[in-house]
Short mmCIF file of C-alpha atoms in Angstrom, two decimals:
data_model
loop_
_atom_site.label_atom_id
_atom_site.label_comp_id
_atom_site.label_asym_id
_atom_site.label_seq_id
_atom_site.Cartn_x
_atom_site.Cartn_y
_atom_site.Cartn_z
CA GLN A 1215 75.85 99.49 126.30
CA VAL A 1216 77.99 100.17 123.17
CA GLN A 1217 81.30 102.77 123.64
CA LEU A 1218 82.21 104.17 120.67
CA VAL A 1219 85.56 105.85 119.90
CA GLU A 1220 86.68 107.64 116.75
CA SER A 1221 89.50 108.23 115.45
CA GLY A 1222 91.70 109.41 112.01
CA GLY A 1223 90.48 112.70 111.52
CA GLY A 1224 92.86 115.76 110.55
CA LEU A 1225 93.61 118.35 107.94
CA VAL A 1226 94.45 117.11 104.54
CA GLN A 1227 94.21 118.74 101.41
CA PRO A 1228 91.51 118.97 99.14
CA GLY A 1229 92.06 115.71 96.68
CA GLY A 1230 93.57 113.73 99.63
CA SER A 1231 92.43 110.71 101.67
CA LEU A 1232 91.68 109.75 105.32
CA ARG A 1233 90.40 106.72 107.03
CA LEU A 1234 88.31 107.10 110.11
CA SER A 1235 88.16 104.54 112.62
CA CYS A 1236 85.16 103.72 114.95
CA ALA A 1237 86.16 101.04 117.49
CA ALA A 1238 83.58 99.64 119.96
CA SER A 1239 83.27 97.97 123.39
CA GLY A 1240 80.92 96.81 125.81
CA SER A 1241 78.11 94.92 123.76
CA ILE A 1242 78.00 92.26 121.09
CA PHE A 1243 78.75 94.45 117.97
CA SER A 1244 77.79 92.63 114.91
CA ILE A 1245 74.26 92.71 115.92
CA TYR A 1246 74.84 96.84 115.51
CA THR A 1247 73.98 98.59 112.33
CA ILE A 1248 76.88 101.31 112.17
CA ASN A 1249 76.78 104.99 110.79
CA TRP A 1250 79.09 107.43 110.06
CA TYR A 1251 77.23 110.97 110.45
CA HIS A 1252 79.10 114.65 109.90
CA GLN A 1253 78.17 118.04 111.24
CA ALA A 1254 79.25 121.17 109.93
CA PRO A 1255 79.58 124.26 111.86
CA GLY A 1256 75.77 125.38 111.67
CA LYS A 1257 74.52 122.57 109.89
CA GLN A 1258 72.46 119.55 111.05
CA ARG A 1259 74.22 116.40 111.65
CA GLU A 1260 73.84 114.48 108.22
CA LEU A 1261 73.99 110.41 107.57
CA VAL A 1262 77.41 109.78 105.34
CA ALA A 1263 77.08 106.13 105.33
CA GLY A 1264 76.00 102.88 107.08
CA ILE A 1265 77.05 99.25 107.36
CA THR A 1266 74.48 96.74 108.73
CA GLY A 1267 75.81 93.46 110.90
CA GLY A 1268 75.57 91.62 107.64
CA GLY A 1269 77.59 94.02 105.70
CA ARG A 1270 74.87 95.72 103.42
CA THR A 1271 76.34 99.60 102.77
CA ASN A 1272 74.55 102.48 102.06
CA TYR A 1273 75.92 106.03 101.37
CA ALA A 1274 74.54 109.71 100.93
CA ASP A 1275 74.61 110.55 97.24
CA SER A 1276 77.19 113.12 97.80
CA VAL A 1277 80.03 110.89 98.99
CA LYS A 1278 79.30 107.97 96.66
CA GLY A 1279 82.46 106.69 94.65
CA ARG A 1280 84.53 108.43 97.28
CA PHE A 1281 83.67 106.58 100.35
CA THR A 1282 83.91 103.34 101.73
CA ILE A 1283 82.33 102.04 104.66
CA SER A 1284 83.62 98.60 105.82
CA ARG A 1285 83.56 96.58 109.16
CA ASP A 1286 85.83 93.99 111.02
CA ASN A 1287 83.70 92.45 113.54
CA ALA A 1288 86.35 90.15 115.23
CA LYS A 1289 88.22 93.67 115.98
CA ASN A 1290 85.17 95.16 116.73
CA THR A 1291 85.73 98.34 114.29
CA VAL A 1292 84.32 100.28 111.43
CA TYR A 1293 85.99 101.84 108.88
CA LEU A 1294 85.40 104.82 106.66
CA GLN A 1295 87.66 105.51 103.54
CA MET A 1296 87.70 108.99 102.30
CA ASN A 1297 89.33 109.66 99.01
CA SER A 1298 88.86 112.67 96.69
CA LEU A 1299 87.95 114.72 99.78
CA LYS A 1300 86.61 118.56 99.04
CA PRO A 1301 86.31 121.06 101.45
CA GLU A 1302 82.73 120.49 101.78
CA ASP A 1303 83.79 117.35 103.53
CA THR A 1304 84.84 119.60 106.25
CA ALA A 1305 82.90 118.52 109.55
CA VAL A 1306 83.37 116.62 112.63
CA TYR A 1307 82.49 112.95 112.14
CA TYR A 1308 80.52 110.81 114.50
CA CYS A 1309 80.29 107.02 114.77
CA ASN A 1310 76.68 105.69 115.61
CA ALA A 1311 75.73 102.50 116.47
CA ALA A 1312 71.88 101.62 116.28
CA THR A 1313 69.50 98.77 116.81
CA VAL A 1314 65.54 99.01 116.81
CA ALA A 1315 65.78 99.64 120.39
CA ALA A 1316 68.73 101.77 121.00
CA SER A 1317 71.48 103.96 119.54
CA TYR A 1318 74.75 105.26 120.66
CA TRP A 1319 77.11 108.02 119.82
CA GLY A 1320 80.95 108.31 119.87
CA GLN A 1321 82.37 111.96 120.70
CA GLY A 1322 83.53 112.75 116.99
CA THR A 1323 86.64 113.22 114.79
CA GLN A 1324 87.38 116.53 113.12
CA VAL A 1325 87.97 116.11 109.73
CA THR A 1326 89.61 119.82 107.71
CA VAL A 1327 89.82 119.89 104.09
CA SER A 1328 91.47 123.17 103.17
CA SER A 1329 94.72 124.01 101.14
#
């Protein structure tokens, strides 16, 4: 079992930055691939970025060059640094911990990009 708690969301103006955190507890954190998804109202949940236990990363095309995912296994935490935010980045952002056998989700944190 893994428990995930997201934090760092909020209201930011276009062009601004936010850093989301996903704190994990309950299992061996380093074996999990950690993903960030977002879900805008009326839309499906979409993968934003992911990082493996070994540090390999992947990003959605829409955020490449603007978002950076990183992890600190000693702190059981994954971060999503979001720069140059756009109104279309507005969504609830969810943290997901996954292996081939299991998948766990946090409760989500709201990110609103608006002037």
